[in-house]
Amino acid sequence: MMENYPTCKVTVNDFEFDIDATTIQQADILPLSPTHLHIILHHKTYGVRILPNPESEKMFSVEVDGEIFSVDIKDAFDVKLDQMGFKTVSARLIKEVKAPMPGLVLEVVVQPGQEVVEGDKLLILSAMKMENSILIHTAATIKKVCVAPGEAVDKGQVLIELE
């Protein structure tokens, strides 16, 4: 039922193109493991390894025959949100980083006045016997760090204020 798949915009190393059901049907794809594929396309064979990005399900790196490519996939909904400017607006509106769960602050990596970019680690929160890195999802400047290592926090508690 490949014909039910929508067209997706795919950006690979800053080159953008569309992938649809027809494109996918032209390839013979054999999964070897959750991260390794063997692909035959237009009489050529490719060994592919997927390198996931823990911050995003739609951004990752792909190694094809030893060469690594950055890949960003956007479905029709993502494209529409970008066209409407929601991605840009939501990034500007973030003024606080809150605890996603109750836990114990193990380490604070940033300090007031520090500039951070998307994907930078802000702190480490221990919850349910797991260490969770809290990352920033936009470029910002740290205004105030509201917690300290060893401090217990509740879900939704402000951890860091942004300028």
PDB file of C-alpha atoms in Angstrom:
ATOM      1  CA  MET A   1       0.000   0.000   0.000  1.00  0.00           C
ATOM      2  CA  MET A   2       2.840   2.381  -0.796  1.00  0.00           C
ATOM      3  CA  GLU A   3       0.499   4.621  -2.792  1.00  0.00           C
ATOM      4  CA  ASN A   4      -0.983   5.830   0.522  1.00  0.00           C
ATOM      5  CA  TYR A   5       2.308   7.399   1.629  1.00  0.00           C
ATOM      6  CA  PRO A   6       2.429  11.190   1.221  1.00  0.00           C
ATOM      7  CA  THR A   7       5.242  13.048  -0.469  1.00  0.00           C
ATOM      8  CA  CYS A   8       7.954  14.122   1.974  1.00  0.00           C
ATOM      9  CA  LYS A   9      10.504  16.919   1.604  1.00  0.00           C
ATOM     10  CA  VAL A  10      13.960  15.554   2.321  1.00  0.00           C
ATOM     11  CA  THR A  11      17.020  17.733   2.791  1.00  0.00           C
ATOM     12  CA  VAL A  12      20.371  15.969   2.407  1.00  0.00           C
ATOM     13  CA  ASN A  13      23.460  18.110   3.025  1.00  0.00           C
ATOM     14  CA  ASP A  14      21.487  21.269   2.062  1.00  0.00           C
ATOM     15  CA  PHE A  15      20.095  19.684  -1.156  1.00  0.00           C
ATOM     16  CA  GLU A  16      16.284  19.445  -1.022  1.00  0.00           C
ATOM     17  CA  PHE A  17      14.127  16.992  -2.962  1.00  0.00           C
ATOM     18  CA  ASP A  18      10.807  15.150  -2.705  1.00  0.00           C
ATOM     19  CA  ILE A  19      10.341  11.460  -2.007  1.00  0.00           C
ATOM     20  CA  ASP A  20       7.045   9.801  -2.843  1.00  0.00           C
ATOM     21  CA  ALA A  21       5.657   6.278  -3.115  1.00  0.00           C
ATOM     22  CA  THR A  22       6.964   5.869  -6.677  1.00  0.00           C
ATOM     23  CA  THR A  23      10.520   6.696  -5.578  1.00  0.00           C
ATOM     24  CA  ILE A  24      10.324   4.198  -2.727  1.00  0.00           C
ATOM     25  CA  GLN A  25       8.889   1.467  -4.982  1.00  0.00           C
ATOM     26  CA  GLN A  26      11.854   1.815  -7.365  1.00  0.00           C
ATOM     27  CA  ALA A  27      14.257   0.718  -4.633  1.00  0.00           C
ATOM     28  CA  ASP A  28      14.771  -2.823  -3.409  1.00  0.00           C
ATOM     29  CA  ILE A  29      15.307  -2.319   0.345  1.00  0.00           C
ATOM     30  CA  LEU A  30      16.479  -5.155   2.580  1.00  0.00           C
ATOM     31  CA  PRO A  31      16.686  -4.361   6.319  1.00  0.00           C
ATOM     32  CA  LEU A  32      19.690  -6.119   7.852  1.00  0.00           C
ATOM     33  CA  SER A  33      19.167  -4.675  11.353  1.00  0.00           C
ATOM     34  CA  PRO A  34      17.302  -1.695  12.848  1.00  0.00           C
ATOM     35  CA  THR A  35      20.143   0.591  11.700  1.00  0.00           C
ATOM     36  CA  HIS A  36      21.578  -1.190   8.634  1.00  0.00           C
ATOM     37  CA  LEU A  37      19.995  -1.540   5.186  1.00  0.00           C
ATOM     38  CA  HIS A  38      21.006  -3.036   1.873  1.00  0.00           C
ATOM     39  CA  ILE A  39      19.505  -1.047  -1.021  1.00  0.00           C
ATOM     40  CA  ILE A  40      19.475  -1.713  -4.759  1.00  0.00           C
ATOM     41  CA  LEU A  41      18.403   1.292  -6.843  1.00  0.00           C
ATOM     42  CA  HIS A  42      18.880   1.699 -10.602  1.00  0.00           C
ATOM     43  CA  HIS A  43      21.095  -1.419 -10.734  1.00  0.00           C
ATOM     44  CA  LYS A  44      23.465  -0.077  -8.042  1.00  0.00           C
ATOM     45  CA  THR A  45      23.976  -1.582  -4.593  1.00  0.00           C
ATOM     46  CA  TYR A  46      24.322   0.547  -1.460  1.00  0.00           C
ATOM     47  CA  GLY A  47      25.216  -0.346   2.114  1.00  0.00           C
ATOM     48  CA  VAL A  48      23.368   2.077   4.393  1.00  0.00           C
ATOM     49  CA  ARG A  49      23.753   2.715   8.116  1.00  0.00           C
ATOM     50  CA  ILE A  50      21.323   5.026   9.920  1.00  0.00           C
ATOM     51  CA  LEU A  51      22.830   7.141  12.700  1.00  0.00           C
ATOM     52  CA  PRO A  52      19.844   8.387  14.735  1.00  0.00           C
ATOM     53  CA  ASN A  53      19.639  11.827  16.317  1.00  0.00           C
ATOM     54  CA  PRO A  54      18.368  11.543  19.909  1.00  0.00           C
ATOM     55  CA  GLU A  55      16.900  15.060  19.744  1.00  0.00           C
ATOM     56  CA  SER A  56      14.693  14.510  16.702  1.00  0.00           C
ATOM     57  CA  GLU A  57      12.935  11.642  14.977  1.00  0.00           C
ATOM     58  CA  LYS A  58      13.077  13.491  11.652  1.00  0.00           C
ATOM     59  CA  MET A  59      16.744  14.534  11.638  1.00  0.00           C
ATOM     60  CA  PHE A  60      19.584  12.046  11.482  1.00  0.00           C
ATOM     61  CA  SER A  61      22.740  11.106   9.650  1.00  0.00           C
ATOM     62  CA  VAL A  62      23.032   8.329   7.086  1.00  0.00           C
ATOM     63  CA  GLU A  63      26.260   6.600   6.128  1.00  0.00           C
ATOM     64  CA  VAL A  64      26.153   5.331   2.537  1.00  0.00           C
ATOM     65  CA  ASP A  65      29.175   3.284   1.484  1.00  0.00           C
ATOM     66  CA  GLY A  66      31.373   5.138   3.991  1.00  0.00           C
ATOM     67  CA  GLU A  67      30.162   8.684   3.208  1.00  0.00           C
ATOM     68  CA  ILE A  68      28.013  10.442   5.849  1.00  0.00           C
ATOM     69  CA  PHE A  69      25.038  12.633   4.906  1.00  0.00           C
ATOM     70  CA  SER A  70      22.902  14.856   7.160  1.00  0.00           C
ATOM     71  CA  VAL A  71      19.211  14.135   6.541  1.00  0.00           C
ATOM     72  CA  ASP A  72      16.141  16.167   7.562  1.00  0.00           C
ATOM     73  CA  ILE A  73      12.691  14.788   6.669  1.00  0.00           C
ATOM     74  CA  LYS A  74       9.566  16.973   6.599  1.00  0.00           C
ATOM     75  CA  ASP A  75       6.097  15.652   5.893  1.00  0.00           C
ATOM     76  CA  ALA A  76       3.297  17.842   4.509  1.00  0.00           C
ATOM     77  CA  PHE A  77       2.343  18.991   8.026  1.00  0.00           C
ATOM     78  CA  ASP A  78       5.930  20.091   8.834  1.00  0.00           C
ATOM     79  CA  VAL A  79       6.159  21.974   5.526  1.00  0.00           C
ATOM     80  CA  LYS A  80       2.872  23.779   6.217  1.00  0.00           C
ATOM     81  CA  LEU A  81       4.011  24.783   9.719  1.00  0.00           C
ATOM     82  CA  ASP A  82       7.267  26.152   8.283  1.00  0.00           C
ATOM     83  CA  GLN A  83       5.325  28.100   5.616  1.00  0.00           C
ATOM     84  CA  MET A  84       3.085  29.580   8.306  1.00  0.00           C
ATOM     85  CA  GLY A  85       6.132  30.588  10.374  1.00  0.00           C
ATOM     86  CA  PHE A  86       5.234  28.541  13.447  1.00  0.00           C
ATOM     87  CA  LYS A  87       8.688  27.014  13.836  1.00  0.00           C
ATOM     88  CA  THR A  88      10.302  30.454  13.948  1.00  0.00           C
ATOM     89  CA  VAL A  89       7.669  31.934  16.252  1.00  0.00           C
ATOM     90  CA  SER A  90       7.769  29.065  18.749  1.00  0.00           C
ATOM     91  CA  ALA A  91      11.555  29.257  18.985  1.00  0.00           C
ATOM     92  CA  ARG A  92      11.404  32.970  19.866  1.00  0.00           C
ATOM     93  CA  LEU A  93       8.729  32.486  22.535  1.00  0.00           C
ATOM     94  CA  ILE A  94      10.678  30.088  24.748  1.00  0.00           C
ATOM     95  CA  LYS A  95      11.568  31.961  27.936  1.00  0.00           C
ATOM     96  CA  GLU A  96      11.839  29.073  30.410  1.00  0.00           C
ATOM     97  CA  VAL A  97      13.119  25.520  30.462  1.00  0.00           C
ATOM     98  CA  LYS A  98      10.958  23.380  32.742  1.00  0.00           C
ATOM     99  CA  ALA A  99      11.499  19.936  34.221  1.00  0.00           C
ATOM    100  CA  PRO A 100       9.825  17.325  31.987  1.00  0.00           C
ATOM    101  CA  MET A 101       9.535  14.988  35.008  1.00  0.00           C
ATOM    102  CA  PRO A 102      10.281  14.987  38.723  1.00  0.00           C
ATOM    103  CA  GLY A 103      13.882  14.173  39.527  1.00  0.00           C
ATOM    104  CA  LEU A 104      17.217  15.152  41.020  1.00  0.00           C
ATOM    105  CA  VAL A 105      19.545  17.674  39.386  1.00  0.00           C
ATOM    106  CA  LEU A 106      22.922  15.958  38.980  1.00  0.00           C
ATOM    107  CA  GLU A 107      24.826  18.622  37.059  1.00  0.00           C
ATOM    108  CA  VAL A 108      24.240  22.123  35.690  1.00  0.00           C
ATOM    109  CA  VAL A 109      26.325  22.737  32.578  1.00  0.00           C
ATOM    110  CA  VAL A 110      25.439  26.398  31.844  1.00  0.00           C
ATOM    111  CA  GLN A 111      25.698  29.707  33.673  1.00  0.00           C
ATOM    112  CA  PRO A 112      23.952  33.093  33.434  1.00  0.00           C
ATOM    113  CA  GLY A 113      25.023  35.135  30.413  1.00  0.00           C
ATOM    114  CA  GLN A 114      26.125  32.076  28.446  1.00  0.00           C
ATOM    115  CA  GLU A 115      24.906  31.809  24.857  1.00  0.00           C
ATOM    116  CA  VAL A 116      23.607  28.410  23.779  1.00  0.00           C
ATOM    117  CA  VAL A 117      22.484  26.984  20.452  1.00  0.00           C
ATOM    118  CA  GLU A 118      19.927  24.351  19.551  1.00  0.00           C
ATOM    119  CA  GLY A 119      20.989  20.949  20.890  1.00  0.00           C
ATOM    120  CA  ASP A 120      23.313  22.234  23.642  1.00  0.00           C
ATOM    121  CA  LYS A 121      23.106  20.423  26.985  1.00  0.00           C
ATOM    122  CA  LEU A 122      21.813  22.588  29.835  1.00  0.00           C
ATOM    123  CA  LEU A 123      21.786  20.149  32.736  1.00  0.00           C
ATOM    124  CA  ILE A 124      21.503  16.507  33.726  1.00  0.00           C
ATOM    125  CA  LEU A 125      18.404  15.354  35.578  1.00  0.00           C
ATOM    126  CA  SER A 126      18.197  11.939  37.239  1.00  0.00           C
ATOM    127  CA  ALA A 127      14.732  10.388  37.130  1.00  0.00           C
ATOM    128  CA  MET A 128      13.632   6.784  37.545  1.00  0.00           C
ATOM    129  CA  LYS A 129      17.266   5.620  37.879  1.00  0.00           C
ATOM    130  CA  MET A 130      18.181   7.170  34.510  1.00  0.00           C
ATOM    131  CA  GLU A 131      20.298  10.210  33.704  1.00  0.00           C
ATOM    132  CA  ASN A 132      18.482  12.549  31.314  1.00  0.00           C
ATOM    133  CA  SER A 133      20.304  15.353  29.493  1.00  0.00           C
ATOM    134  CA  ILE A 134      18.070  18.409  29.217  1.00  0.00           C
ATOM    135  CA  LEU A 135      18.831  20.107  25.893  1.00  0.00           C
ATOM    136  CA  ILE A 136      17.893  23.521  24.496  1.00  0.00           C
ATOM    137  CA  HIS A 137      15.698  23.539  21.372  1.00  0.00           C
ATOM    138  CA  THR A 138      16.591  27.029  20.163  1.00  0.00           C
ATOM    139  CA  ALA A 139      19.434  29.525  20.280  1.00  0.00           C
ATOM    140  CA  ALA A 140      19.225  31.643  23.441  1.00  0.00           C
ATOM    141  CA  THR A 141      21.123  33.361  26.230  1.00  0.00           C
ATOM    142  CA  ILE A 142      20.890  31.993  29.773  1.00  0.00           C
ATOM    143  CA  LYS A 143      19.247  34.614  32.011  1.00  0.00           C
ATOM    144  CA  LYS A 144      19.094  32.685  35.286  1.00  0.00           C
ATOM    145  CA  VAL A 145      19.822  29.161  36.520  1.00  0.00           C
ATOM    146  CA  CYS A 146      17.045  28.353  39.024  1.00  0.00           C
ATOM    147  CA  VAL A 147      18.375  25.020  40.346  1.00  0.00           C
ATOM    148  CA  ALA A 148      21.604  23.596  41.730  1.00  0.00           C
ATOM    149  CA  PRO A 149      23.200  20.134  41.697  1.00  0.00           C
ATOM    150  CA  GLY A 150      21.646  17.899  44.361  1.00  0.00           C
ATOM    151  CA  GLU A 151      18.307  19.708  44.264  1.00  0.00           C
ATOM    152  CA  ALA A 152      15.070  17.736  43.834  1.00  0.00           C
ATOM    153  CA  VAL A 153      12.661  19.199  41.273  1.00  0.00           C
ATOM    154  CA  ASP A 154       9.012  18.650  40.427  1.00  0.00           C
ATOM    155  CA  LYS A 155       7.547  18.163  36.954  1.00  0.00           C
ATOM    156  CA  GLY A 156       6.988  21.544  35.355  1.00  0.00           C
ATOM    157  CA  GLN A 157       9.324  23.396  37.729  1.00  0.00           C
ATOM    158  CA  VAL A 158      11.378  26.139  36.044  1.00  0.00           C
ATOM    159  CA  LEU A 159      14.987  25.002  35.758  1.00  0.00           C
ATOM    160  CA  ILE A 160      16.452  27.803  33.646  1.00  0.00           C
ATOM    161  CA  GLU A 161      15.211  31.212  32.499  1.00  0.00           C
ATOM    162  CA  LEU A 162      16.193  32.470  29.036  1.00  0.00           C
ATOM    163  CA  GLU A 163      16.583  35.999  27.658  1.00  0.00           C
TER     164      GLU A 163
END
